[in-house]
Coordinates of C-alpha atoms and ligand atoms in Angstrom, one line a residue:
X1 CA 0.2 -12.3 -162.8
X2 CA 0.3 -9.8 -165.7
X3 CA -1.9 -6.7 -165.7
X4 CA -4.9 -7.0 -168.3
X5 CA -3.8 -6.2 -171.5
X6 CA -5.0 -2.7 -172.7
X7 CA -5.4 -1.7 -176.0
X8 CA -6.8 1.8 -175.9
X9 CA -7.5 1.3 -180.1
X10 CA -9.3 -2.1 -179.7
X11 CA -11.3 -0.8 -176.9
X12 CA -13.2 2.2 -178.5
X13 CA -14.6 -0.1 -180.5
X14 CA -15.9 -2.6 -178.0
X15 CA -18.1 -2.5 -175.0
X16 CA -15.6 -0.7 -173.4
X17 CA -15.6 2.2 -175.4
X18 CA -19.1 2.5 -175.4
X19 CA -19.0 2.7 -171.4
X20 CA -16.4 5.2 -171.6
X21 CA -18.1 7.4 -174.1
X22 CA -21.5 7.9 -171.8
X23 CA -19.5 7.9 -168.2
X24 CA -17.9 10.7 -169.9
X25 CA -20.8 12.5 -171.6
X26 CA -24.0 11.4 -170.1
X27 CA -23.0 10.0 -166.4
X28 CA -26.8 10.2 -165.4
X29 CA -27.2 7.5 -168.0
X30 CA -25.1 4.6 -166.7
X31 CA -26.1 3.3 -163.4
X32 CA -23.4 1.0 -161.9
X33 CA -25.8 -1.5 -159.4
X34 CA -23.7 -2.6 -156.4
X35 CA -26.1 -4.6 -154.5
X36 CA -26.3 -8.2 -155.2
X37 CA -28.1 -9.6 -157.8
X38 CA -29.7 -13.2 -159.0
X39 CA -28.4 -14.0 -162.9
X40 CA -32.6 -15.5 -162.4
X41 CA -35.1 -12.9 -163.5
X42 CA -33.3 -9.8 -161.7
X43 CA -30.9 -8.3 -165.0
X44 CA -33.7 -8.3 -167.1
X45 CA -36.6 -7.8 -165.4
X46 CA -34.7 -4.0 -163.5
X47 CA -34.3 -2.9 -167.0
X48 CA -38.4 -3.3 -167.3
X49 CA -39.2 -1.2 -164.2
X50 CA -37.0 1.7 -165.3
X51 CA -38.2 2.2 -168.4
X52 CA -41.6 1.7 -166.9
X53 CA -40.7 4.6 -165.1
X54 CA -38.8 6.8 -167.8
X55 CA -35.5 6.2 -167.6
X56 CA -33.2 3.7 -170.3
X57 CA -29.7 3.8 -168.5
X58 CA -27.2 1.4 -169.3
X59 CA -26.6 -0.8 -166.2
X60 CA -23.9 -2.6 -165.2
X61 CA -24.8 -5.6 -162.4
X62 CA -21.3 -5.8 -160.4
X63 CA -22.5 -8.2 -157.6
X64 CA -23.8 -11.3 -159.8
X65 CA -24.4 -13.9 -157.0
X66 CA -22.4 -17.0 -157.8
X67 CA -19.9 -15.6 -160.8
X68 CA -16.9 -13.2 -160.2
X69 CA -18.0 -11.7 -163.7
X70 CA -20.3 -8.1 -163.8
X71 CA -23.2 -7.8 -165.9
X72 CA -24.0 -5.1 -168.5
X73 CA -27.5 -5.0 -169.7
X74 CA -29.6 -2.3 -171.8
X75 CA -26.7 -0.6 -174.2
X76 CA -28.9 -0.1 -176.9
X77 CA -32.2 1.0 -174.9
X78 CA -31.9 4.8 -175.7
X79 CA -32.3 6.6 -179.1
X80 CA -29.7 9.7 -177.3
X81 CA -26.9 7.5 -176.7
X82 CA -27.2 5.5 -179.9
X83 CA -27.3 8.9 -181.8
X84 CA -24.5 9.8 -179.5
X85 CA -22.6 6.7 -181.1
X86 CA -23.0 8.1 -184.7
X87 CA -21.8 11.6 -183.2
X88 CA -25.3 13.1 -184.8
X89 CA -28.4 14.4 -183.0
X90 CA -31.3 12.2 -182.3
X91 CA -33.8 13.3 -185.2
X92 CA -31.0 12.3 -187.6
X93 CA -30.3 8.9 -186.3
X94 CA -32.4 6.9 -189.2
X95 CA -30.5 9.0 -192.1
X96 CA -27.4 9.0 -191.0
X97 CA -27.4 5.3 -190.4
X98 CA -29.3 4.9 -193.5
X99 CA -26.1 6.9 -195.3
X100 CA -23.1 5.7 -192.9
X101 CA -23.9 1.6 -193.0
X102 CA -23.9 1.9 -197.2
X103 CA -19.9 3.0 -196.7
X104 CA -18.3 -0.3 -196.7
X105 CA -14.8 0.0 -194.9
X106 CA -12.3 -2.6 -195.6
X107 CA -11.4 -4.3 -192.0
X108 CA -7.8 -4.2 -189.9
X109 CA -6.5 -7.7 -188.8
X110 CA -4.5 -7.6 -185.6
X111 CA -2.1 -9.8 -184.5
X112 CA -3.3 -9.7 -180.7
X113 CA -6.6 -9.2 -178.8
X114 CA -7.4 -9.0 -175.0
X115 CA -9.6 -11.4 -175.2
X116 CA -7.3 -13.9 -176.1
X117 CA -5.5 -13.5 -172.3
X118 CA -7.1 -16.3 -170.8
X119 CA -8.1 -19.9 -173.4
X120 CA -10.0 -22.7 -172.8
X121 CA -10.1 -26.1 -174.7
X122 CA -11.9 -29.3 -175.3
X123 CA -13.0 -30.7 -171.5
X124 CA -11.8 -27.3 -169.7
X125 CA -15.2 -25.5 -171.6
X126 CA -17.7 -24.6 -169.3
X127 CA -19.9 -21.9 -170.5
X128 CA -22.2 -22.7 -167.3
X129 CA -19.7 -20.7 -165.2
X130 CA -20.7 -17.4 -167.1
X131 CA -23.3 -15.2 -165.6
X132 CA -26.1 -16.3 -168.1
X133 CA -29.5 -14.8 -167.2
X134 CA -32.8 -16.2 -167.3
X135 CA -34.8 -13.3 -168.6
X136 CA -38.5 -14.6 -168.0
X137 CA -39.9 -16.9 -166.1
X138 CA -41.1 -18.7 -169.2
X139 CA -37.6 -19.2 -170.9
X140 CA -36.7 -22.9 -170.9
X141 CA -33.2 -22.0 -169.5
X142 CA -30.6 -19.2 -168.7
X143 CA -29.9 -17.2 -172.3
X144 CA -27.3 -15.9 -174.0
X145 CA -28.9 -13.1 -175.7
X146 CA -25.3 -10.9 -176.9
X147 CA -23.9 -13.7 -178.5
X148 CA -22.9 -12.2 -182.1
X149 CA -22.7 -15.2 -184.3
X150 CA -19.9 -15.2 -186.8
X151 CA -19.4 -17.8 -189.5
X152 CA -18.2 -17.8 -193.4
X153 CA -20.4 -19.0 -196.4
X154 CA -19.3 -22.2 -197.1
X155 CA -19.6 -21.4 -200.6
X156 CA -18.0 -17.9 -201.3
X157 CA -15.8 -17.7 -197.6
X158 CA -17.6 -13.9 -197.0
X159 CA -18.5 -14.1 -193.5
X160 CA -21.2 -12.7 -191.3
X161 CA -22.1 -11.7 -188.0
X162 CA -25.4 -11.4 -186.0
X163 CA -27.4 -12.0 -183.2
X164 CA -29.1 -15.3 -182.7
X165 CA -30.4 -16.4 -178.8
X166 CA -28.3 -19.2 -176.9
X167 CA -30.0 -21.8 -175.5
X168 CA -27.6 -22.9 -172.3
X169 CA -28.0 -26.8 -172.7
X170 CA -24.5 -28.2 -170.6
X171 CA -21.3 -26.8 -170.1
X172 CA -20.6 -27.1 -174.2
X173 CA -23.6 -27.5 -175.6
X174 CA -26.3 -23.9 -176.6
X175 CA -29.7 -24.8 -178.4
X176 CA -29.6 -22.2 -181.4
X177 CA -32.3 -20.5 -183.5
X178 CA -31.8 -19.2 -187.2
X179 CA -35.6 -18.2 -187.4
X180 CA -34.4 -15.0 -189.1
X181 CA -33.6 -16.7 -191.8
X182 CA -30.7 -14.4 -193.4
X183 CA -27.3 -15.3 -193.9
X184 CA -26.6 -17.4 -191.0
X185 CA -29.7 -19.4 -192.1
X186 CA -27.9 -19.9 -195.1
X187 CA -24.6 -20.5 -195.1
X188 CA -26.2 -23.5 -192.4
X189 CA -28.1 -24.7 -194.8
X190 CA -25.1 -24.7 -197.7
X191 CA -23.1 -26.7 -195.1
X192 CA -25.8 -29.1 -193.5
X193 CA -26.2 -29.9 -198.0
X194 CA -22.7 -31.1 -197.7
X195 CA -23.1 -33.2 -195.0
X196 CA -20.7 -30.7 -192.8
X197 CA -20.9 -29.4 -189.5
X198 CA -21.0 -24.6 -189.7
X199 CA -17.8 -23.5 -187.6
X200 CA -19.0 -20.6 -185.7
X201 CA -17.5 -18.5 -183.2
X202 CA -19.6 -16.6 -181.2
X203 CA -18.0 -13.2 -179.8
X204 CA -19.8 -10.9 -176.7
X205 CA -19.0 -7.4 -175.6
X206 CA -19.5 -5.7 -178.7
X207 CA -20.0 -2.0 -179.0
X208 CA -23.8 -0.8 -180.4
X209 CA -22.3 0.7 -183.7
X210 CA -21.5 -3.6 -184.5
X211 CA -24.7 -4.3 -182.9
X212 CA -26.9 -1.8 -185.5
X213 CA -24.4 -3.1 -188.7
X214 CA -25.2 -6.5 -188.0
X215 CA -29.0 -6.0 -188.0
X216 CA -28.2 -4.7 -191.4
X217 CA -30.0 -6.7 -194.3
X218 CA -30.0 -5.0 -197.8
X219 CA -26.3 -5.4 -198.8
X220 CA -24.4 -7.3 -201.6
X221 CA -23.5 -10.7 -201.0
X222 CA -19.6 -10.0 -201.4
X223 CA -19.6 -7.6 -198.6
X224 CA -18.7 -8.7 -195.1
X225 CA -21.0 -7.3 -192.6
X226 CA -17.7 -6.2 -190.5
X227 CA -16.7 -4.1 -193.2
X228 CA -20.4 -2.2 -192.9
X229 CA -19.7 -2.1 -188.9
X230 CA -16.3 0.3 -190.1
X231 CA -18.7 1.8 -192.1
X232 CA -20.3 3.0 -189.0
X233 CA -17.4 3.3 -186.7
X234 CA -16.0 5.6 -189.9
X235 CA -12.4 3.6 -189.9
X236 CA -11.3 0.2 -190.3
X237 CA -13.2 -2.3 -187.8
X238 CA -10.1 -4.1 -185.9
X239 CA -10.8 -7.7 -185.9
X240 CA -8.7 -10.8 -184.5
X241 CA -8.1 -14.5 -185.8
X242 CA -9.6 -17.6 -183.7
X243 CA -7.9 -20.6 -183.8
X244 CA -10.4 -22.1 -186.3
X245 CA -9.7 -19.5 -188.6
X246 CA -12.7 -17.1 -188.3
X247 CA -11.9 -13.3 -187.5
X248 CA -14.0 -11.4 -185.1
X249 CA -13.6 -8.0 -183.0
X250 CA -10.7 -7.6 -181.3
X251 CA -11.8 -5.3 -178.6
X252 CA -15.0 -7.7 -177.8
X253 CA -14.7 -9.5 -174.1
X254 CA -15.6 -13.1 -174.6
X255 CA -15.2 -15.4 -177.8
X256 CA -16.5 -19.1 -178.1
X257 CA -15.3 -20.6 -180.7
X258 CA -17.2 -24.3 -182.2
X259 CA -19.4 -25.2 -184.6
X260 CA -23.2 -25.7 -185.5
X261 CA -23.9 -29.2 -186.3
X262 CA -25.6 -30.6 -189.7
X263 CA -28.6 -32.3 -189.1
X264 CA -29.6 -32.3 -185.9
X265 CA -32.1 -30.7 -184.1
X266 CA -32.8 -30.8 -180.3
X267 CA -35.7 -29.0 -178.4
X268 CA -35.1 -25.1 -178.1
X269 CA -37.2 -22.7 -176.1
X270 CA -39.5 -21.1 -175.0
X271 CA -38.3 -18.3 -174.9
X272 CA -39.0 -14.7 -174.2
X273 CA -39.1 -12.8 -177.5
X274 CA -39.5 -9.3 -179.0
X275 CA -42.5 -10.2 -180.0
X276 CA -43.9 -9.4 -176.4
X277 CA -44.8 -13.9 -176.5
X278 CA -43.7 -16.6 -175.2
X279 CA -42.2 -18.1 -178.5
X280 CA -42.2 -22.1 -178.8
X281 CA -41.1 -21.7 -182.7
X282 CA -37.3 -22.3 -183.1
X283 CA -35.1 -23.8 -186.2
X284 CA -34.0 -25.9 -183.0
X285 CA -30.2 -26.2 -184.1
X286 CA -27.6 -27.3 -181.7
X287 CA -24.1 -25.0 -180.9
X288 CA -21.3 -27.5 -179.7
X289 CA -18.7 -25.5 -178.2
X290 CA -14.6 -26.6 -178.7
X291 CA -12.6 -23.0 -177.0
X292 CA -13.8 -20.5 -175.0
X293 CA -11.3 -17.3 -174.8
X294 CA -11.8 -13.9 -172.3
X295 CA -10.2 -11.0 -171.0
X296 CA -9.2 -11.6 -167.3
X297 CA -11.1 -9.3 -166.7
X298 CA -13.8 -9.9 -168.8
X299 CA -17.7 -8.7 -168.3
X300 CA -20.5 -10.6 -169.7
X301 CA -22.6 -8.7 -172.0
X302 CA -26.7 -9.6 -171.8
X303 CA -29.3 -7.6 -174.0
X304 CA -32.7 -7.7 -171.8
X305 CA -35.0 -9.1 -174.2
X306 CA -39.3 -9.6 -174.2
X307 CA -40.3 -6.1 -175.7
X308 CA -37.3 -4.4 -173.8
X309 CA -35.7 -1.5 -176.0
X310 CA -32.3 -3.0 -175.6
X311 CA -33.9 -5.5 -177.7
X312 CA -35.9 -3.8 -179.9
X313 CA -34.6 0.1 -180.1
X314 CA -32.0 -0.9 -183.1
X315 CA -34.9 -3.0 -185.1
X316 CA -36.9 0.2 -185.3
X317 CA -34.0 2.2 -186.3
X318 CA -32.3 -0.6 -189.0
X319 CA -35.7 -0.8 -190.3
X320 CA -36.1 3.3 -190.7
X321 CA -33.3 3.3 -192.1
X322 CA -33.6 0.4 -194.7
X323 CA -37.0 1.4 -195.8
X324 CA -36.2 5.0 -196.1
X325 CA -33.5 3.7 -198.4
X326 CA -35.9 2.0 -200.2
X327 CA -38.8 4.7 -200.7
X328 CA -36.4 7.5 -201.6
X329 CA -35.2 5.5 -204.4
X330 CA -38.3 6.2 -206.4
X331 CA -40.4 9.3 -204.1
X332 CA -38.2 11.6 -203.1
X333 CA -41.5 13.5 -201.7
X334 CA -40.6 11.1 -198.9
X335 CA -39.9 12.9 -195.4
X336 CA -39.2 10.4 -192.8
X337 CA -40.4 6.6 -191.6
X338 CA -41.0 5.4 -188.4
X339 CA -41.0 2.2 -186.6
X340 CA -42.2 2.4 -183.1
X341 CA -41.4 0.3 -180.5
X342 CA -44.7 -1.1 -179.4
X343 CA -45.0 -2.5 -183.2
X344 CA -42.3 -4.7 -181.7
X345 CA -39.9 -2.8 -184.2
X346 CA -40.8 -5.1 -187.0
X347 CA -44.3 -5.5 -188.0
X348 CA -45.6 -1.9 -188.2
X349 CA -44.1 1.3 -190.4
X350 CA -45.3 5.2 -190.5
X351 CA -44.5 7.3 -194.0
X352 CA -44.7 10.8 -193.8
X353 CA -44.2 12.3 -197.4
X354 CA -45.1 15.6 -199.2
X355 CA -47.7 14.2 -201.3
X356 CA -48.1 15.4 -204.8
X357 CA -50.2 13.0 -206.9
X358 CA -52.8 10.5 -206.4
X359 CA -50.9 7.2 -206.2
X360 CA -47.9 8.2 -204.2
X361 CA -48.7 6.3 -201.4
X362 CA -49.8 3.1 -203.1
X363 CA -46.2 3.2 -204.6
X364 CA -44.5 4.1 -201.3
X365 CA -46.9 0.9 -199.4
X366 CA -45.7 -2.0 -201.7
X367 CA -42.1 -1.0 -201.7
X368 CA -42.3 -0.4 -198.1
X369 CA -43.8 -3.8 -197.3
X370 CA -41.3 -5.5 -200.4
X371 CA -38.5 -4.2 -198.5
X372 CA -38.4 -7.2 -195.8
X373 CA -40.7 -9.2 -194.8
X374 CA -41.3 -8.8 -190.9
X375 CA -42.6 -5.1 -192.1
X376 CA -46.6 -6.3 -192.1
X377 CA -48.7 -2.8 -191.8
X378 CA -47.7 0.6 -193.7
X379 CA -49.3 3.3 -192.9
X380 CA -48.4 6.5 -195.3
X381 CA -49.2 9.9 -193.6
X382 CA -49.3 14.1 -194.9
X383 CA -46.4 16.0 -193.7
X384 CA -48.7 17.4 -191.4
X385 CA -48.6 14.4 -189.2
X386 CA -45.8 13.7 -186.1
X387 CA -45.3 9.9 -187.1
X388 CA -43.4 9.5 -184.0
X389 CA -46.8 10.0 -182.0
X390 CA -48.9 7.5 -182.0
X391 CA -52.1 9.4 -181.1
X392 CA -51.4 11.6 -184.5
X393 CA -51.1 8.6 -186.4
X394 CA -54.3 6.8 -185.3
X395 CA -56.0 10.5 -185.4
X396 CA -54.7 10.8 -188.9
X397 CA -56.0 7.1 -190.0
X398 CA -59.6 7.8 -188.3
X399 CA -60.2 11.0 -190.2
X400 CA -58.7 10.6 -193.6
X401 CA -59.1 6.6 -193.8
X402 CA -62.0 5.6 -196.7
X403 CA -61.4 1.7 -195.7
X404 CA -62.9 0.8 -199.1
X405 CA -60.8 2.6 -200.9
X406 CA -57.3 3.5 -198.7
X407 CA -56.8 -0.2 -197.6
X408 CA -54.8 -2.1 -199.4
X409 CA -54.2 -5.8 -198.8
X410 CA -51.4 -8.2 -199.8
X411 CA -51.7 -12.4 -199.3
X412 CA -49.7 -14.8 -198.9
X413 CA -46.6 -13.0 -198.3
X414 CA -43.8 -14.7 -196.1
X415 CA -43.8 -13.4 -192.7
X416 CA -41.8 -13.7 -189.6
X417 CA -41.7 -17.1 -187.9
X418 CA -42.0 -15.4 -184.4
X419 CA -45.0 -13.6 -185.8
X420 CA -47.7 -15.2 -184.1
X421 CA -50.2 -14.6 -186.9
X422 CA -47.7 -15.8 -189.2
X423 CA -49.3 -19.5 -190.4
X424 CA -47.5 -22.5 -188.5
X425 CA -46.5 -24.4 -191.8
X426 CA -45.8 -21.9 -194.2
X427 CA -45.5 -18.5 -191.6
X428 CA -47.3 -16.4 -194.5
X429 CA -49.4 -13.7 -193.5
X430 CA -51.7 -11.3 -195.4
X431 CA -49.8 -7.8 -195.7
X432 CA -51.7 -4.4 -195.4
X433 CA -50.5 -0.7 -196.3
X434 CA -53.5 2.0 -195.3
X435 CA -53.3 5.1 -197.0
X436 CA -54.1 8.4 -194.7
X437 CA -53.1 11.3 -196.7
X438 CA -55.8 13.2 -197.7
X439 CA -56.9 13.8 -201.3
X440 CA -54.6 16.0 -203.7
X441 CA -56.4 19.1 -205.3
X442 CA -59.8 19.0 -203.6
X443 CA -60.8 20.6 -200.5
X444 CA -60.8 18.7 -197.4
X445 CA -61.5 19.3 -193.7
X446 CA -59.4 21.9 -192.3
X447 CA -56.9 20.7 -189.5
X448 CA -57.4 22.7 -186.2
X449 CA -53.9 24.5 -185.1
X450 CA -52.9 26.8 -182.8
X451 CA -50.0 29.1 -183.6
X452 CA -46.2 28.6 -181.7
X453 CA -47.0 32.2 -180.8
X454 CA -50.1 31.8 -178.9
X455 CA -48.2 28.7 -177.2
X456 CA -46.1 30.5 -176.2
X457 CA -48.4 33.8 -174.5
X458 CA -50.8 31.1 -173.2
X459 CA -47.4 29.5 -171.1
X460 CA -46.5 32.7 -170.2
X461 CA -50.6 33.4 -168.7
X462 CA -50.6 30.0 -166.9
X463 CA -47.4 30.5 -165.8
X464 CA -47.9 33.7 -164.1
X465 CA -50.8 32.4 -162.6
X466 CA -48.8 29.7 -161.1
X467 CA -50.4 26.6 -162.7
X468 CA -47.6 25.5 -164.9
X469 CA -43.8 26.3 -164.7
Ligands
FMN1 C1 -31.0 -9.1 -179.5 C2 -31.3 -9.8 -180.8 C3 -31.5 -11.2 -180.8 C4 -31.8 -11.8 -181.9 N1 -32.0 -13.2 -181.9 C5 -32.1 -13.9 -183.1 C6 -32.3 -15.3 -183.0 O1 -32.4 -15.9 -182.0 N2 -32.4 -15.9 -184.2 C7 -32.4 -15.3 -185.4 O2 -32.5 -15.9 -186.5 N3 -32.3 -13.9 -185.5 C8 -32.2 -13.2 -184.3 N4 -32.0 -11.8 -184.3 C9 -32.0 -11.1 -185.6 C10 -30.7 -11.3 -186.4 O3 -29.6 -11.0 -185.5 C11 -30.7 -10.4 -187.6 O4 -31.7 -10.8 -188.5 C12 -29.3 -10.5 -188.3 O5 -29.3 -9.5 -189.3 C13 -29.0 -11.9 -188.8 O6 -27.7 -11.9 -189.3 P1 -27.3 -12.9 -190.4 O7 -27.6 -12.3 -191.8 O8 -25.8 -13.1 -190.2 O9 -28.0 -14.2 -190.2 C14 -31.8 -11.1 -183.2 C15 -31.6 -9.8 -183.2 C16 -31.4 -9.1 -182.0 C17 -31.2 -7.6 -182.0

């Protein structure tokens, strides 16, 4: 048998790489797991207990029982090895993502990929003998949750990629949701209103620069999301053809190539979502698959899901980014945005800016919350505020909040589907920005500080006296 076929180029930019990169400069932070695992509840559920207890490693499951295939969960759980990705330290991460993704780089073709070493076809598909986890207890079946979606507008032939969770229905078959609603959504729809079935190929093993680009949302239409992905990367992205004509990344390790049908829809779900729920709303589409291609030595790629950062981490950050975008536009007073994790990365967004009128943050709320619509609550905050600390933030809204004058609230706005407050026919939602900066050119209450330099004698005190080292 041939040796696996290397391609040192393709391979930096796929999952690979990415393992390379932090075996080489941050060992501590990939755990390799050599004891046996179930592909039921096990993946998921480790990455849980070690971030309940502090740590975000990527892991890699060798021992899968049942499949010959290792696991690698929780790539994108960690803001240091993200940053890492983007070759920028960790406060930067937002900006420099803001600035890099907004670089469009034209995409390579190759002529060969090493995923293309071993192909499948027609009756020879069976996607049930991949290591696909069930993540919680409540999901209706095992998931494919690092399945990038790729397909082309049927109406303009730009294509895009991104994440949408894989039902495992029979050894072709994967229940699909669009709930998101962007482009996939849409180029569906423009095919379903000709009567014609999406062709979709759906590619794993990516590397977390393609997984940030493709959670990318405020772009023009002509651009292909790959092209923002070389953006990132900061050279062309290499991608390879499928039989069915679509191009997708050339280093990735498994590529399914089929098509989402028009008209039909099948139960999907539940499943565990981001949202920290059980979710039972799905666009229920259904994913017939026609080739399935892999490295020999492929690995299966599985992003933990539920409220895991894997899952979440690159929402908060793509949203940062994309609002910060946004604000600075208009206020360039801004300083920074946050959107923390336990907001599920979606529905919640911090403002820090200098302010210097009356108004400011009323401007900085509605194009904040106009910027996309899972953003639901703004908060805007002085620069005095740490809006990646929660307890600041609630501190800052309880003692600089007037609610009948700082609250602001928006109706029927569109919302996310997943949202459960989000109303089941229409999924609108009433919108809210909370303005906590205090009053320009009047006294206020003066903020209690104490000086870095009585820190630091204090440490040096309790230190001595052996109650802190
Ligand atoms: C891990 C993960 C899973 C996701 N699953 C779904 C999904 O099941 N359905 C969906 O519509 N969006 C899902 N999303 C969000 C989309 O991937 C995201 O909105 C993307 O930009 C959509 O790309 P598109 O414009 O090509 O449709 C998921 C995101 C992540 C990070």
């Amino acid at each position: 048998m041939e040796p696996p076929l290397t391609r040192p180029d393709l391979d930096s930019q796929g999952l690979r790489g990415f393992l390379r990169m932090v075996e080489a400069r941050f060992p501590g932070e990939l755990l390799r797991i050599a004891a046996p695992v179930r592909p039921q509840l096990d993946i998921t559920s480790a990455v849980f207990e070690l971030e309940k207890a502090g740590r975000d490693p990527v892991l890699v499951f060798e021992q899968v029982e049942g499949h010959a295939m290792p696991v690698v969960t929780n790539t994108t759980g960690n803001r240091r090895l993200l940053a890492a990705c983007l070759d920028v330290a960790v406060g930067d991460l937002p900006t420099a993502f803001r600035e890099r993704c907004q670089r469009y780089v034209p995409c390579e073709t190759v002529d060969a990929a090493p995923w293309q070493e071993v192909t499948l076809d027609g009756d020879a598909v069976d996607l049930t003998t991949l290591p696909i986890p069930i993540h919680f207890s409540v999901d209706a079946a095992p998931y494919i949750t690092a399945g990038q979606l790729v397909a082309r507008d049927p109406v303009t032939g730009v294509d895009t990629t991104g994440f949408h969770r894989l039902m495992l229905k029979g050894k072709n078959r994967l229940g699909v949701s669009l709930h998101s609603r962007r482009r996939m959504w849409e180029f569906h729809r423009r095919a379903e209103e000709r009567g014609e079935p999406l062709p979709v190929s759906i590619t794993l093993g990516v590397h977390p620069l393609h997984y940030m680009g493709s959670m990318v949302y405020a772009y023009p239409p002509a651009v292909r999301k790959f092209e923002i992905v070389g953006g990132l990367f900061g050279e062309p992205y290499r991608l390879a053809r499928c039989v069915n004509g679509l191009e997708v990344p050339a280093g990735a390790e498994i590529v399914v190539e089929g098509e989402i049908l028009p008209g039909q829809h099948e139960p999907e779900g539940p499943f565990g979502e981001f949202t920290g729920y059980a979710s039972y709303r799905s666009t229920q589409n259904v994913f017939v698959a026609h080739r399935l291609h892999m490295r020999r030595d492929a690995m299966f790629h599985s992003v933990a899901s539920g409220m895991a950062k894997d899952h979440i981490l690159v929402s908060c950050i793509t949203r940062e980014g994309e609002i910060l975008n946004t604000l600075r536009r208009n206020l360039p007073n801004v300083i920074a945005v946050h959107v923390p994790h336990t907001t599920c990365g979606a529905f919640m967004a911090f403002v820090k800016m200098r302010k210097t009128a009356e108004g400011e943050p009323q401007q900085a709320i509605m194009a904040a919350l106009g910027t996309e619509f899972y953003t639901k609550y703004v908060i805007v905050v002085d620069e005095d505020v740490d809006i990646f600390d929660m307890k600041d933030v609630m501190w800052a809204v309880a003692t600089r909040v007037r609610a009948e004058r700082d609250i602001v609230l928006v109706p029927g706005c569109k919302g996310a589907i997943l949202d459960p407050t989000s109303d089941p026919q229409t999924f609108t939602l009433t919108k809210m920005g909370i303005d906590a900066t205090r009053p320009v050119g009047q006294d206020f209450a003066e903020r209690l500080t104490i000086s870095d330099a009585q820190r630091a004698r204090v440490r040096g005190i309790l230190q001595s006296a052996g109650v802190m080292v």
